[in-house]
Structure formats: structure tokens, C-alpha cells
Amino acid sequence: MRDDISWDTARSTNRENWEDRVPLHEAAYSLSAFDDPDYFSSVIRTDLAAMAPFLPDGVISGLDVCHLQCHIGTDTVSLARAGARVTGVDFSPGALASAAGLARRLGLEATWVETDVLEARAAVKGDFDVVYTSIGTITWLPDLARWAEQVAGLLRAGGLFYIRDGHPILYALDENADGLHLSYPYFGDGEAQIWDDASTYAGDGTVTHSRTYEWAHPLSEIITSLITAGLQILHVEEGTTLPWRFSPRTIEVPDGFAWPEAERLLVPCTYTIIARKP
């Protein structure tokens, strides 16, 4: 089902859902693993390796990093553990409180900013060497032109933008079908897709506020929004694995999940874009 809903209403509804997810994800994300000082989230292990060729000296240590849509901060504190000076941004006060608590427990410094990502430039102080976002982010946003403007505005000259997220063609698939079956729009028309699902992608618990709104964005729109905002595209890649189980048919592989081997090369699961601000 789709709806031409206002952004304020959709954002408020989605925030209620994400507030409900906080305790479920605190339990599901194995936060005790971070007690090992050498531990990094699997997402950050993958993303740091992908960013390395584009970073000064191949490392993020010593750089100012803004993590947009940071949720409970597991990836943000992993970036801090890698030596970055981090600022985590999210619209969920519960998620940011959880993130701040995790950072304090680990003795890691971080700044946390509660704001809608589409207003991030006005809410976040300073500019950054790297703006980072990864996994499950921009489908929650109706306006990618405005999003890309925030990214560009947060970057200092020469700064790097990195995103890895679920591929738009993946989100067009019916995750419960017996095969790779397209059921949802690949191309967006500005209308929100309405979901009523009490489950979440991690853990076995359920949320009270089950309704959410998401928007389809084809890969061309994502790339064009960044170019229009003034960024130079350096690298685009499509991947075959995901850090969460999208479908019951996906199977566990190192650092994530993938379609059965016979289908693995038929459809991408993620895309990665690396861009620079001139």
C-alpha cells in the first residue's frame, strides 16, 4: 500500500517505531562483544576496508567523521575505536541515549546530535573529513536532493562521503516468495510505501508501533542527487552479501547473509558509493 503522506507525519510515525526498536536491538546486537577492545562491528570492518584506498594513508584514525542515522551507535563507536573523532546523528532520542551509554562504558569519546537527517547541516557543529552512512538508511527519506545537500554541507573541501546500503532492486523483491520475485516499485514516484510489521530485522521481539513509511529510490536517483549537490563520484560497487537476513531464504556467510549460491549472481544485495567534495 502507498500513500501521499506529509513528511512530518511519516517522520513522527517512523520515530515511534525506531524508539521501540532500541531495547530489542540492544539485546540483539551483542553489545557485550564490544568489551573486547579489539572488537569492531562487522559493518565497520567491511566499510573501513572499502574506504581505505580513498583515505589519507589508508586509515580513518585522526579524521573528523559524522555518522548519519547512527541508531544505537555500534558502528559509530567502532569508528571511534579505529581512531576517528566521531559525531553520531539520529532522530531517535532513545537510540542516542543507548549509543552514549555504550560509548561511556567503553571509554570512547563521541558527540551525539538528535536531529532529522534532512536538517543535519543546521544541527551539527563544524565540518568533517568523512560523512558516513551505512545499511538501512535512505529508504526512510522522501527527498534525496535535500539529503545530498546535507551531506555536501557537512563535508569540508576534499572530504569523503561513503554510503553502503541495501540495493534498490533488493527492496523491490518479495522477501517471502519462493524465488526472486519482484513485487514492489523499483522507481519511486514520491509516494510512501506503508508497512505494518511488528517484527524487526534483528532479534525476536516485536514493536508496539508497527506502522512505518519508506520511499523507493532507484540507483540513478541516488547517484544523481550526490552529483547535483556538488560531489564527485569516485567509486560505485554492487555487492552480493548483506549484514542482515533480508529473506528467510538467504543463508549465512562470513560477515552476513546471501542468496543461495545458484541465485547469488542474479541480483545485487547492496551498493556502495564513495564520493568526494572538491
Coordinates of C-alpha atoms in Angstrom, one line a residue:
M1 CA 0.0 0.0 0.0
R2 CA 1.2 3.5 -0.8
D3 CA 0.3 7.0 0.5
D4 CA 1.0 10.6 -0.2
I5 CA 1.6 11.4 3.5
S6 CA 3.3 14.5 4.9
W7 CA 6.9 14.2 5.9
D8 CA 6.2 15.4 9.4
T9 CA 3.6 12.7 10.0
A10 CA 5.8 10.0 8.4
R11 CA 8.8 11.1 10.3
S12 CA 6.9 11.1 13.6
T13 CA 5.5 7.6 12.9
N14 CA 8.8 6.2 11.9
R15 CA 10.5 7.7 15.0
E16 CA 8.0 5.9 17.3
N17 CA 8.9 2.6 15.5
W18 CA 12.6 3.2 15.9
E19 CA 12.2 4.1 19.6
D20 CA 10.5 0.8 20.1
R21 CA 13.5 -1.0 18.4
V22 CA 16.1 0.4 20.8
P23 CA 15.7 -2.2 23.6
L24 CA 15.3 -5.0 21.1
H25 CA 18.4 -4.1 19.2
E26 CA 20.4 -3.6 22.5
A27 CA 19.7 -7.3 23.1
A28 CA 20.2 -8.5 19.5
Y29 CA 23.4 -6.6 18.7
S30 CA 25.6 -8.5 21.2
L31 CA 26.8 -5.3 22.8
S32 CA 29.0 -7.3 25.3
A33 CA 31.2 -8.2 22.3
F34 CA 32.5 -4.6 22.5
D35 CA 34.1 -5.3 25.9
D36 CA 36.9 -6.8 23.8
P37 CA 39.0 -3.7 22.9
D38 CA 39.9 -5.1 19.5
Y39 CA 36.3 -5.7 18.5
F40 CA 34.7 -3.8 15.7
S41 CA 31.2 -4.2 14.2
S42 CA 31.1 -6.4 11.1
V43 CA 29.6 -3.4 9.2
I44 CA 32.6 -1.2 10.0
R45 CA 35.1 -4.0 9.3
T46 CA 33.7 -4.1 5.8
D47 CA 33.3 -0.4 5.3
L48 CA 36.8 0.6 6.6
A49 CA 38.3 -1.8 4.1
A50 CA 36.3 -0.3 1.3
M51 CA 37.1 3.3 2.3
A52 CA 40.8 2.7 2.9
P53 CA 42.0 3.3 -0.7
F54 CA 40.4 6.8 -0.6
L55 CA 41.5 7.8 2.9
P56 CA 44.8 9.6 3.7
D57 CA 47.3 6.9 4.4
G58 CA 44.5 4.4 4.1
V59 CA 43.2 4.9 7.7
I60 CA 40.4 6.8 9.3
S61 CA 42.4 7.5 12.5
G62 CA 42.7 11.2 13.3
L63 CA 39.9 12.2 11.0
D64 CA 36.6 14.0 11.9
V65 CA 33.7 11.7 11.0
C66 CA 30.0 12.4 11.0
H67 CA 27.9 9.3 11.1
L68 CA 24.4 10.0 9.8
Q69 CA 21.4 7.8 11.0
C70 CA 23.7 6.2 13.6
H71 CA 20.9 4.3 15.6
I72 CA 22.3 2.8 18.8
G73 CA 25.9 3.6 17.9
T74 CA 27.6 0.3 17.4
D75 CA 29.1 1.4 14.1
T76 CA 29.9 4.9 15.5
V77 CA 31.8 3.6 18.5
S78 CA 33.6 1.2 16.1
L79 CA 34.7 4.2 14.1
A80 CA 35.9 5.9 17.3
R81 CA 37.7 2.7 18.3
A82 CA 39.5 3.0 14.9
G83 CA 40.8 6.4 15.9
A84 CA 38.3 8.8 14.4
R85 CA 36.8 11.8 16.1
V86 CA 33.1 10.9 15.8
T87 CA 29.8 12.7 15.8
G88 CA 26.7 10.4 15.6
V89 CA 23.4 11.8 14.3
D90 CA 20.0 10.3 14.7
F91 CA 16.3 11.3 15.2
S92 CA 15.6 8.8 18.0
P93 CA 16.4 10.1 21.5
G94 CA 16.3 6.6 22.8
A95 CA 18.8 5.4 20.3
L96 CA 21.2 8.2 21.1
A97 CA 20.9 7.6 24.8
S98 CA 21.8 4.0 24.2
A99 CA 24.7 5.0 22.0
A100 CA 26.0 7.5 24.5
G101 CA 25.8 4.8 27.2
L102 CA 27.8 2.4 25.1
A103 CA 30.5 4.9 24.4
R104 CA 30.8 5.8 28.1
R105 CA 31.1 2.2 29.1
L106 CA 33.8 1.6 26.6
G107 CA 35.7 4.8 27.5
L108 CA 35.3 6.2 23.9
E109 CA 34.7 9.9 23.2
A110 CA 31.8 10.8 20.9
T111 CA 29.4 13.6 20.2
W112 CA 25.7 12.8 19.7
V113 CA 23.2 15.1 17.9
E114 CA 19.5 14.5 17.9
T115 CA 18.0 15.7 14.6
D116 CA 16.2 14.8 11.4
V117 CA 19.0 13.9 8.9
L118 CA 17.3 16.2 6.4
E119 CA 18.2 19.1 8.8
A120 CA 21.6 17.8 9.8
R121 CA 23.7 20.7 8.4
A122 CA 21.9 23.2 10.6
A123 CA 22.0 21.0 13.7
V124 CA 25.6 19.7 13.7
K125 CA 28.5 22.0 14.5
G126 CA 31.6 22.1 12.4
D127 CA 32.6 20.2 9.2
F128 CA 34.1 16.8 8.6
D129 CA 36.7 14.8 6.7
V130 CA 34.3 12.0 6.3
V131 CA 30.5 11.8 6.3
Y132 CA 29.5 8.1 6.7
T133 CA 26.2 6.3 6.4
S134 CA 25.6 2.6 6.0
I135 CA 22.9 0.0 5.9
G136 CA 19.1 0.7 6.1
T137 CA 19.2 4.5 5.8
I138 CA 17.8 6.4 2.8
T139 CA 14.7 4.3 2.2
W140 CA 13.4 6.3 5.2
L141 CA 13.8 9.6 3.4
P142 CA 11.4 11.1 0.8
D143 CA 13.8 13.8 -0.5
L144 CA 17.2 12.7 -1.7
A145 CA 18.1 16.1 -3.1
R146 CA 17.8 17.6 0.3
W147 CA 19.6 14.7 1.9
A148 CA 22.6 15.1 -0.5
E149 CA 22.7 18.8 0.2
Q150 CA 23.1 17.9 3.9
V151 CA 26.0 15.5 3.1
A152 CA 27.8 18.1 1.0
G153 CA 27.2 20.8 3.5
L154 CA 28.8 18.7 6.3
L155 CA 31.9 17.9 4.3
R156 CA 34.9 20.2 4.3
A157 CA 36.8 20.7 1.0
G158 CA 38.4 17.4 0.0
G159 CA 36.2 15.4 2.3
L160 CA 34.9 11.9 1.6
F161 CA 31.3 10.7 1.6
Y162 CA 30.7 6.9 2.0
I163 CA 27.4 5.0 1.8
R164 CA 26.7 1.3 1.7
D165 CA 23.1 0.3 1.7
G166 CA 20.6 -2.2 0.6
H167 CA 20.2 -2.2 -3.2
P168 CA 17.0 -0.7 -4.6
I169 CA 16.4 -3.8 -6.6
L170 CA 16.6 -5.9 -3.4
Y171 CA 13.9 -3.8 -1.9
A172 CA 11.7 -4.4 -4.9
L173 CA 11.8 -8.2 -4.2
D174 CA 9.2 -10.1 -2.2
E175 CA 11.3 -11.4 0.7
N176 CA 8.8 -14.2 1.4
A177 CA 8.5 -15.5 -2.2
D178 CA 9.8 -18.9 -3.2
G179 CA 12.1 -17.3 -5.7
L180 CA 13.4 -13.9 -6.8
H181 CA 10.0 -12.3 -7.5
L182 CA 9.6 -8.5 -8.0
S183 CA 6.6 -7.2 -6.0
Y184 CA 7.4 -3.6 -5.1
P185 CA 8.4 -0.5 -7.0
Y186 CA 12.0 0.0 -8.0
F187 CA 11.3 3.5 -9.3
G188 CA 9.9 6.0 -6.7
D189 CA 7.0 8.4 -7.5
G190 CA 7.2 10.4 -4.3
E191 CA 4.5 8.4 -2.5
A192 CA 5.4 6.5 0.6
Q193 CA 5.2 2.7 0.9
I194 CA 3.2 1.8 4.0
W195 CA 4.3 -1.2 6.1
D196 CA 2.6 -2.7 9.2
D197 CA 5.1 -5.1 10.6
A198 CA 5.7 -5.6 14.3
S199 CA 9.0 -7.5 13.7
T200 CA 12.4 -6.0 13.3
Y201 CA 15.4 -7.1 11.3
A202 CA 17.4 -8.1 14.5
G203 CA 16.2 -10.2 17.4
D204 CA 12.9 -12.0 18.1
G205 CA 11.0 -9.2 19.9
T206 CA 8.2 -7.1 18.5
V207 CA 7.4 -3.4 18.5
T208 CA 4.3 -1.6 19.7
H209 CA 4.3 1.0 16.9
S210 CA 4.3 -1.3 13.9
R211 CA 3.5 1.2 11.1
T212 CA 6.4 2.7 9.0
Y213 CA 6.7 4.7 5.9
E214 CA 9.5 4.2 3.3
W215 CA 10.4 5.5 -0.2
A216 CA 11.8 3.8 -3.2
H217 CA 14.9 5.4 -4.8
P218 CA 16.5 3.9 -7.9
L219 CA 20.3 3.8 -8.0
S220 CA 20.2 6.5 -10.7
E221 CA 18.4 8.9 -8.3
I222 CA 20.9 8.2 -5.5
I223 CA 23.9 8.9 -7.7
T224 CA 22.4 11.9 -9.4
S225 CA 21.4 13.6 -6.1
L226 CA 25.0 13.4 -4.9
I227 CA 26.4 14.8 -8.2
T228 CA 23.8 17.6 -8.2
A229 CA 24.9 18.5 -4.6
G230 CA 28.4 19.1 -6.0
L231 CA 30.1 15.8 -5.1
Q232 CA 32.5 13.9 -7.4
I233 CA 31.7 10.2 -7.6
L234 CA 34.9 8.2 -7.1
H235 CA 33.6 4.6 -6.8
V236 CA 30.4 2.6 -7.3
E237 CA 30.2 -1.1 -6.4
E238 CA 27.4 -3.6 -6.1
G239 CA 27.6 -6.5 -3.7
T240 CA 26.2 -9.9 -3.1
T241 CA 26.0 -10.1 0.7
L242 CA 24.0 -8.3 3.4
P243 CA 24.7 -7.7 7.1
W244 CA 21.2 -8.8 8.0
R245 CA 18.8 -11.5 6.9
F246 CA 16.6 -9.9 4.3
S247 CA 14.7 -13.1 3.5
P248 CA 14.2 -16.5 5.2
R249 CA 15.8 -18.0 2.1
T250 CA 19.1 -16.1 2.5
I251 CA 21.9 -18.2 4.0
E252 CA 24.6 -17.2 6.5
V253 CA 28.0 -16.4 5.0
P254 CA 31.1 -14.7 6.5
D255 CA 30.0 -11.2 7.8
G256 CA 26.4 -11.5 6.7
F257 CA 23.8 -13.2 4.5
A258 CA 23.4 -14.0 0.8
W259 CA 21.0 -15.6 -1.6
P260 CA 21.5 -19.4 -2.2
E261 CA 24.6 -19.9 -4.4
A262 CA 22.5 -20.7 -7.5
E263 CA 20.9 -17.2 -7.3
R264 CA 23.8 -15.2 -5.9
L265 CA 24.8 -13.6 -9.2
L266 CA 21.3 -12.9 -10.4
V267 CA 20.6 -9.8 -8.2
P268 CA 22.7 -7.4 -6.2
C269 CA 22.1 -7.1 -2.4
T270 CA 24.0 -3.8 -1.7
Y271 CA 25.5 -0.9 -3.4
T272 CA 28.5 1.2 -2.2
I273 CA 29.1 4.8 -3.4
I274 CA 32.2 6.8 -2.5
A275 CA 32.3 10.5 -3.4
R276 CA 34.5 13.5 -2.7
K277 CA 33.7 17.2 -2.2
P278 CA 36.0 19.2 -4.4

